Every structure is written in structure tokens, then in C-alpha cells.
Amino acid sequence: MKFDVAIIGGGLAGLTCGIALQQQGKRCVIVNNGQAAIDFSSGSMDLLTQLPDGKKAESFEQAYEQLERQLPQHPYALIGKARVLEKARRFEQLAQQIKLGLAGDSEHNHLRVTPLGGLRGAWLSAASLPVLAETESAFPYQHIAVLGIEGYHDFQPQLLADNLVQNPQFAHCRVTTAYLHIPELDHLRTNAREFRSVNISQLLEHKLAFGDLVREIKQAAAGAQAVFLPACFGIDDAVFFNNLKQASGLNLYELPTLPPSLLGIRQHKTLRSHFEQAGGLMLNGDKAQSAEFDGNRVSRIFTRLHRKDAIFADHFVLASGSFFSNGLVSDFDRIYEPVFEADIIGAPQFKQDERLSWTAHRFAAPQPYQSAGVAINSACQVQKCGRFIENLYAIGNVIGGYNGLELGCSSGVSVITALVVAENIAAAQG
């Protein structure tokens, strides 16, 4: 099998890169091993919310110089401020073009409400999420009803309500709680393992008395100006939720639940659909296992399902993610990237050959191993045995040198590096 570009990994980074390349006329294949981290995400994407020294970053442009000085190996520092901002705006345009349903911009972070009633910075958020444009702004409604679903334990209305009013932006609000019964869910309640957001959504879309649900929501809201619901209404897109909002006449908002997250699943399905509509090929349920090199270039890769029928390409993109998706693997004495055996780097406190440096003493502290990943240059080319491979690139969370969870930049790095690599490949083949 011969392609212009072979991408290993079908998550946010891989699909974004694939869509951009397909739009430029390249023939791409994505080797997709299974569920991606985006299926478990909050529905928000972050560009940069915190600096390595712990200071909050409310604006990427204003915080960039400090980030570059404190963590010069961060992918943003390698790529450069101007190009990062350019690609951030390009992704905003792409998200609008393919109707991802995101709100926000790279000029300034906004605050999103978390399922536990906290506030976190974000770059882009699903339009159905409750957000605040600025840290000082107050939520525009005084009475909020938080509605759970009877018997559903992955969303706790009272806990959310108690924590929400501790934030100054919600201190003026009266927050009440109630539960929806929704009789159609009765048989799910008999098995807690099946009572999850995905199962609820699938059942409601096919067996729901829609008018009854609208009436139940309006009754439980008890005149509230804003209503917070768990994200359990609409697995493929936001149409079902928007119909609820329109039919009820209420200011409905949805919040992510314990994984899997419908908000993330919707985004994943939209990205995958547009990649395939653009002519891209998905090899689902397959896994890249090894590669062959011709000098300083990758010549082909072998997968679990194509051990004898290799995949040839002009360029290869490693978008396999971190430990969660086995893009990185740890043994007792080493952390490694299993397909290409790329060089591994981490944050300054991480030393690959010293296992005791991989973890911090405090369990809740940022862990050094979370910064481990492959080494790249400014073009996102992968380093192996001290030299950069001409036609092998890395994008997303498989890249090392930073802790995306700590700094709030995981999804930003994913889409920025994806678009940088798509541009570099187009230029190399042009």
C-alpha cells in the first residue's frame, strides 16, 4: 500500500493533520488503534493556561516569552511565537469550517465550569458549555438549576452546586438541584455498569418521548434562569441537545461527566467524518508495530494486521499519543517509543536512565514522567540516535519536553504541531 502520508494515531492530532493534508490534495492513511484521548475529554481545548513556575497564563501572546525562557524545549518554543499564533488561528478557522461547534479565540483564555463546580482556563470550548469570557466577569444569571438524572452517579448536582458558589463569579447566584427521572431509563438503572452517558444517549435518541422530557426539565428547573445538565443528550452531534434547548425555551448548558465524554466523542466523530469525506483512509483496529529505514528516511511501516503487506509513504507522522494510548511505553528501567525507537526527552527534572526521577514524592504533584516523549526540532522532525529523520514527524502528546496536564496545553500542542507538520509536508512535496 502506497500513500503520500501515513499517520500513526487517529486522535485530535492525527485527524487534524490528516484533514489539513487531504485539503491540500495529499493521499493520507491513518492507522487507528482504538479509542483516543479526545473521547475522554471535557469538550474544551487549551492553548496555554499555566507557566512552569506556576503563574496563570491568561493570554498566550503575553505569556509566551516567559514560557520560552522557563522551558526552551517546549514545542511552542521550538516552533516560535508567530507560527504558533498563526496555526492557532488556522485551527479556529478549520473548526468553524467543519462545524466542530467551538467558541473562543487565541487572544485570551476564557473560564469554563468543571463538573465539580470549579473554573478552569480554556482556549476553545463547546458552545453548549457554561463559560465566562473574563476572570472578573460574573455569570449573567442569578438562579441556576443543576439537574441530575435519578440513579446516575457520574454527575453529582449537589457537589457541583456547593462548589460553584465558592467562586466569586457565582457568589451572587442561587443554585438549586433536582433530578430527572426519565422513565425510559428504568431498565438501565438495574445495572450500574450500563448506566453511563453513552448508553443513556443512545437509548434516549431512539426510545424517548421527547415532549415528556421537555416537560420534566421545565418542571425540575422551577423557574431557574439557567439550567446545567449532564452531557447525556446526543452522541453524534449537538442537534438533540439544541432541540431540547429550543423546545424548552430555557438557557440550557451541558457539563461533561465521568469518561467517556459525549462532548469529546462528538468532536472525534466530526473530525473523523471530515477526514474520510475528504478522501482519507482509516485503518481502524490496527496498530503500527515496526518500521524500516533507508538511510535517514523511513521507507515503510508494518502493522499488526498488515505484517507482510507493508505501508509505504513519502512521509510518516507519529501521532500515537502518550502512555494512555501506548504511544509511549515504560519498562522498569526505561521509557521508550515502540515503533521507531525515537530518542526520548523530558522536562529538566526527568532523567530517562534514573527511574527515581520519574515521579515526585507528592502523589498530587505534577509527575516528571508526564513530560517524557520523543525529541523533535522546529520542523517537528523526530530525532533518532542523535539525528533528525528527514521524513518522520511527531505531533501531539507523543512529543516530550513539557507536561501538558500541568501547563494546560495538551490539545493546543496537538493541533498546532499537526498544522505545522501538514504545512511542512506540503512544502517538502511542493
XYZ file of C-alpha atoms in Angstrom:
430
model
C 0.000 0.000 0.000
C 1.427 3.367 -1.059
C 0.347 6.776 0.239
C 1.634 10.322 0.275
C 1.440 10.405 4.088
C 0.965 7.670 6.696
C -0.255 8.897 10.084
C 0.021 6.691 13.169
C -2.786 7.647 15.531
C -6.380 8.728 14.941
C -6.933 11.206 17.765
C -7.129 15.004 17.740
C -3.598 15.498 16.387
C -3.695 12.776 13.745
C -7.116 13.728 12.378
C -6.338 17.456 12.332
C -3.135 16.786 10.384
C -4.937 14.365 8.071
C -7.745 16.812 7.287
C -5.271 19.618 6.551
C -3.234 17.343 4.254
C -6.277 15.967 2.451
C -7.434 19.530 1.826
C -4.087 20.117 0.121
C -4.591 17.130 -2.170
C -2.410 14.594 -0.343
C -3.494 10.969 -0.059
C -3.373 10.000 3.601
C -3.905 6.875 5.662
C -4.423 6.851 9.425
C -3.526 3.728 11.395
C -6.023 3.909 14.247
C -5.545 1.531 17.181
C -8.773 2.322 19.052
C -10.295 4.989 21.274
C -8.316 8.219 21.542
C -7.877 10.587 24.471
C -10.334 13.020 22.851
C -13.141 10.536 23.617
C -12.500 11.224 27.307
C -12.021 14.994 27.057
C -14.082 17.795 28.581
C -15.172 19.319 25.282
C -12.722 22.190 25.790
C -9.296 22.722 24.250
C -6.427 24.547 25.909
C -3.627 26.572 24.325
C -1.697 27.515 27.488
C -3.194 28.101 30.942
C -0.164 27.951 33.246
C 3.570 28.647 33.138
C 6.180 26.217 34.513
C 6.682 28.477 37.561
C 3.006 28.082 38.449
C 1.758 31.502 37.294
C -1.548 31.557 35.418
C -1.429 32.370 31.730
C -4.496 34.329 30.664
C -3.109 35.261 27.252
C -0.750 33.108 25.183
C 0.790 36.104 23.463
C 1.624 37.806 26.754
C 2.886 34.609 28.419
C 4.993 33.281 25.539
C 8.296 34.975 26.404
C 8.175 33.609 29.956
C 7.355 30.134 28.664
C 10.233 30.238 26.188
C 12.632 31.365 28.913
C 11.464 28.853 31.526
C 11.053 25.839 29.212
C 13.034 26.305 25.977
C 12.410 22.710 24.842
C 8.610 23.164 24.848
C 7.191 22.539 21.333
C 5.851 26.107 21.262
C 9.331 27.464 21.966
C 10.787 25.355 19.152
C 8.093 26.397 16.679
C 8.119 30.084 17.604
C 5.522 32.557 18.829
C 4.379 33.921 15.476
C 3.886 30.499 13.921
C 2.057 29.122 16.968
C -0.407 32.012 16.880
C -0.818 31.654 13.129
C -1.648 27.959 13.469
C -3.970 28.622 16.431
C -5.993 30.989 14.258
C -5.865 28.491 11.401
C -7.357 25.815 13.654
C -10.094 28.207 14.764
C -10.977 28.649 11.086
C -10.827 24.900 10.470
C -13.064 24.205 13.485
C -15.613 26.662 12.148
C -15.355 25.226 8.642
C -16.056 21.634 9.728
C -18.621 22.732 12.347
C -16.929 21.478 15.489
C -19.165 23.833 17.481
C -16.393 25.558 19.431
C -16.342 29.067 20.886
C -13.324 31.150 21.956
C -10.172 32.593 20.435
C -6.421 32.700 20.949
C -6.403 36.310 22.102
C -7.446 35.499 25.643
C -8.377 32.407 27.647
C -11.906 32.079 28.998
C -13.099 30.170 32.061
C -15.218 27.038 31.791
C -17.253 25.436 34.562
C -15.994 21.976 35.518
C -18.281 19.079 36.581
C -17.149 19.591 40.187
C -18.060 23.278 40.199
C -14.586 24.695 39.678
C -13.383 27.098 36.991
C -10.582 26.281 34.550
C -8.976 28.272 31.789
C -9.577 27.201 28.192
C -8.863 28.355 24.651
C -11.880 26.841 22.866
C -14.965 25.233 24.401
C -18.068 23.514 23.112
C -20.721 26.170 22.591
C -23.069 24.324 24.975
C -20.709 24.628 27.972
C -21.184 27.386 30.586
C -18.211 29.741 30.231
C -17.101 33.192 31.383
C -15.243 35.444 28.998
C -13.022 37.021 31.666
C -11.812 36.122 35.135
C -13.518 39.151 36.671
C -16.881 38.737 34.927
C -19.923 37.466 36.815
C -22.229 34.766 35.489
C -25.157 36.574 33.844
C -27.946 34.660 35.629
C -28.872 34.717 39.311
C -30.859 31.481 39.622
C -29.238 28.263 38.342
C -30.827 24.825 38.459
C -28.437 21.877 38.353
C -30.355 18.820 37.182
C -29.037 15.296 37.538
C -30.565 12.025 36.380
C -32.056 9.750 39.009
C -29.713 6.820 39.688
C -26.898 8.225 37.511
C -23.778 8.553 39.669
C -21.322 10.008 37.133
C -22.706 13.516 37.709
C -23.288 14.911 41.217
C -25.542 18.014 41.226
C -25.229 18.859 44.931
C -21.446 18.674 44.922
C -21.321 20.878 41.836
C -23.736 23.386 43.354
C -21.880 23.610 46.685
C -18.551 24.233 44.975
C -19.866 26.558 42.282
C -20.942 29.324 44.663
C -17.466 29.365 46.227
C -16.232 31.069 43.061
C -16.579 34.893 43.116
C -18.135 34.803 39.651
C -21.051 32.751 41.040
C -21.252 34.151 44.573
C -24.377 36.141 43.652
C -26.199 33.053 42.333
C -28.873 30.928 43.967
C -28.174 27.363 42.902
C -30.838 24.693 43.319
C -30.659 20.992 42.497
C -33.153 18.399 41.308
C -33.253 15.067 39.499
C -34.890 13.958 36.256
C -36.499 10.522 36.357
C -36.935 9.820 32.594
C -38.905 6.532 32.706
C -37.240 5.266 29.509
C -34.045 4.764 31.547
C -35.590 2.450 34.129
C -34.071 -0.743 32.732
C -30.577 0.833 32.710
C -30.902 1.610 36.413
C -30.911 -2.100 37.206
C -27.285 -2.370 36.059
C -24.993 0.442 37.193
C -22.271 -0.687 34.779
C -24.550 0.122 31.855
C -25.825 3.393 33.300
C -23.285 5.600 31.508
C -23.554 8.701 29.338
C -23.127 6.772 26.078
C -25.837 4.238 26.940
C -28.198 6.965 28.127
C -27.722 8.984 24.955
C -28.216 6.022 22.641
C -31.409 4.987 24.414
C -32.913 8.470 24.571
C -32.379 9.210 20.896
C -34.321 6.105 19.838
C -36.901 5.428 22.543
C -37.620 8.813 24.093
C -40.943 10.603 24.417
C -39.378 13.965 23.600
C -42.258 16.105 24.803
C -42.288 14.339 28.169
C -38.576 15.050 28.644
C -39.059 18.740 27.826
C -41.885 18.998 30.367
C -39.850 17.206 33.027
C -36.877 19.538 32.534
C -39.088 22.628 32.736
C -40.768 21.368 35.878
C -37.471 20.451 37.587
C -35.924 23.796 36.628
C -38.592 25.533 38.751
C -38.240 28.886 37.045
C -34.421 28.988 37.014
C -32.816 31.370 34.538
C -30.085 28.851 33.638
C -30.095 25.050 33.743
C -26.997 22.830 33.959
C -27.398 19.246 32.691
C -25.002 16.307 32.381
C -23.833 15.780 28.788
C -26.030 12.767 28.074
C -28.201 14.121 25.259
C -26.844 13.483 21.752
C -23.873 11.243 20.988
C -23.278 12.074 17.318
C -23.677 15.848 17.458
C -25.358 18.642 19.416
C -28.616 18.556 17.414
C -30.580 16.646 20.073
C -29.382 18.988 22.846
C -30.129 22.090 20.762
C -33.625 20.753 20.078
C -34.133 20.379 23.831
C -32.964 23.921 24.354
C -35.289 25.303 21.722
C -38.330 23.274 22.790
C -37.914 24.118 26.497
C -37.244 27.798 25.952
C -34.620 27.606 28.724
C -30.957 28.596 28.846
C -29.667 25.021 28.896
C -25.987 24.198 29.371
C -24.311 20.796 29.492
C -21.318 19.644 31.503
C -19.014 16.678 30.843
C -19.454 13.629 33.022
C -17.030 10.919 34.074
C -15.491 9.333 30.945
C -16.376 8.538 28.307
C -17.432 12.091 27.472
C -20.112 12.750 24.875
C -18.630 16.200 24.243
C -15.307 14.667 23.246
C -16.927 11.818 21.320
C -18.909 14.318 19.235
C -15.744 16.196 18.322
C -13.936 12.964 17.476
C -16.757 11.801 15.213
C -16.872 15.146 13.418
C -13.128 15.146 12.775
C -13.121 11.563 11.567
C -16.126 12.144 9.304
C -14.458 15.116 7.604
C -11.180 13.243 7.166
C -12.969 10.383 5.423
C -15.181 12.714 3.385
C -12.011 14.423 2.153
C -10.775 11.058 0.829
C -8.636 9.883 3.739
C -8.427 6.192 4.641
C -8.844 4.954 8.227
C -7.331 1.587 9.163
C -9.363 1.066 12.325
C -8.429 -1.515 14.932
C -4.890 -1.731 13.577
C -1.612 -0.866 15.264
C 1.781 0.165 13.889
C 4.427 -2.213 15.203
C 7.721 -1.633 13.391
C 9.450 0.403 10.713
C 12.233 0.035 8.177
C 14.686 2.784 7.271
C 16.551 3.637 4.095
C 19.434 5.790 5.239
C 17.989 8.790 7.082
C 14.442 8.177 5.875
C 11.620 5.859 6.891
C 10.789 3.623 3.942
C 7.818 1.644 5.270
C 5.958 0.513 8.365
C 4.368 -2.773 9.339
C 1.154 -3.067 11.349
C -0.478 -5.808 13.380
C -2.961 -6.581 10.589
C -0.510 -5.965 7.737
C 2.617 -7.812 8.814
C 3.501 -8.828 5.253
C 1.797 -6.059 3.298
C 3.812 -3.012 4.369
C 2.591 0.588 4.223
C 4.827 2.781 2.061
C 4.646 6.582 2.151
C 6.660 9.650 1.273
C 6.181 10.987 4.793
C 5.263 9.445 8.140
C 3.616 11.234 11.074
C 3.764 9.856 14.618
C 0.545 10.904 16.376
C 0.267 7.916 18.700
C -0.214 9.849 21.945
C 1.397 9.236 25.299
C 1.148 6.377 27.822
C -2.662 6.339 27.715
C -2.714 5.043 24.138
C 0.625 3.188 24.250
C 2.351 5.774 22.103
C 4.932 5.639 24.894
C 5.733 2.529 26.898
C 7.524 2.189 30.228
C 9.536 -0.777 31.425
C 11.112 -0.956 34.848
C 14.309 0.731 33.667
C 13.318 2.720 30.581
C 10.627 4.701 28.786
C 10.563 4.251 25.025
C 8.624 4.869 21.823
C 7.840 1.405 20.410
C 7.529 1.892 16.632
C 10.619 3.893 15.636
C 12.669 3.754 18.878
C 12.916 7.552 18.763
C 15.069 9.480 21.241
C 13.232 10.360 24.470
C 13.428 13.668 26.343
C 11.554 15.178 29.289
C 11.394 18.233 31.498
C 14.670 19.208 33.253
C 13.928 17.128 36.374
C 13.279 13.970 34.315
C 16.198 11.665 33.577
C 15.407 8.703 31.364
C 18.022 6.396 32.908
C 17.156 7.271 36.537
C 13.846 5.691 37.479
C 13.621 7.582 40.774
C 13.490 10.835 38.805
C 10.296 9.770 37.013
C 7.978 10.511 39.925
C 7.523 13.247 42.520
C 7.242 12.469 46.228
C 3.753 14.010 46.479
C 1.117 11.944 44.681
C -0.911 15.027 43.690
C 2.117 16.912 42.334
C 2.929 17.062 38.603
C 4.859 13.891 37.813
C 8.107 14.186 35.806
C 7.323 11.109 33.699
C 4.362 13.037 32.247
C 6.878 15.236 30.413
C 8.532 12.274 28.673
C 8.204 11.916 24.921
C 10.074 11.939 21.640
C 12.581 14.651 20.776
C 11.789 16.957 17.838
C 13.197 20.048 16.139
C 11.422 23.220 14.982
C 10.018 21.364 11.953
C 8.658 18.631 14.294
C 11.005 16.074 12.723
C 11.754 13.152 15.047
C 15.201 12.570 16.489
C 16.642 9.041 16.493
C 20.171 8.179 17.615
C 21.023 11.856 17.794
C 19.942 12.857 14.274
C 16.643 14.024 12.846
C 14.837 11.729 10.402
C 14.028 13.534 7.130
C 10.504 12.230 6.563
C 9.363 11.330 10.076
C 7.408 13.875 12.142
C 5.821 13.814 15.597
C 2.689 15.672 16.665
C 0.625 15.855 19.836
C 1.198 14.188 23.188
C 3.890 11.785 21.990
C 6.253 14.795 21.953
C 8.403 15.245 25.064
C 9.882 18.167 26.979
C 6.736 19.520 28.617
C 3.877 18.428 30.892
C 0.659 19.183 29.040
C -1.557 18.444 32.053
C 0.374 20.784 34.328
C 0.652 23.627 31.812
C -2.799 23.246 30.257
C -1.590 22.956 26.666
C -2.166 19.356 25.563
C -4.818 19.959 22.927
C -3.106 23.161 21.809
C 0.156 21.319 21.190
C -1.809 18.628 19.336
C -3.450 20.925 16.810
C -0.553 23.391 16.470
C 2.033 20.697 15.724
C -0.465 18.929 13.432
C -0.900 22.037 11.289
C 2.827 22.831 11.344
C 3.629 19.339 10.057
C 0.905 19.497 7.402
C 2.421 22.741 6.140
C 5.963 21.342 6.223
C 4.958 18.227 4.284
C 3.147 20.297 1.675
C 6.219 22.476 1.253
C 8.559 19.459 1.069
C 6.466 17.829 -1.627
C 5.902 21.059 -3.484
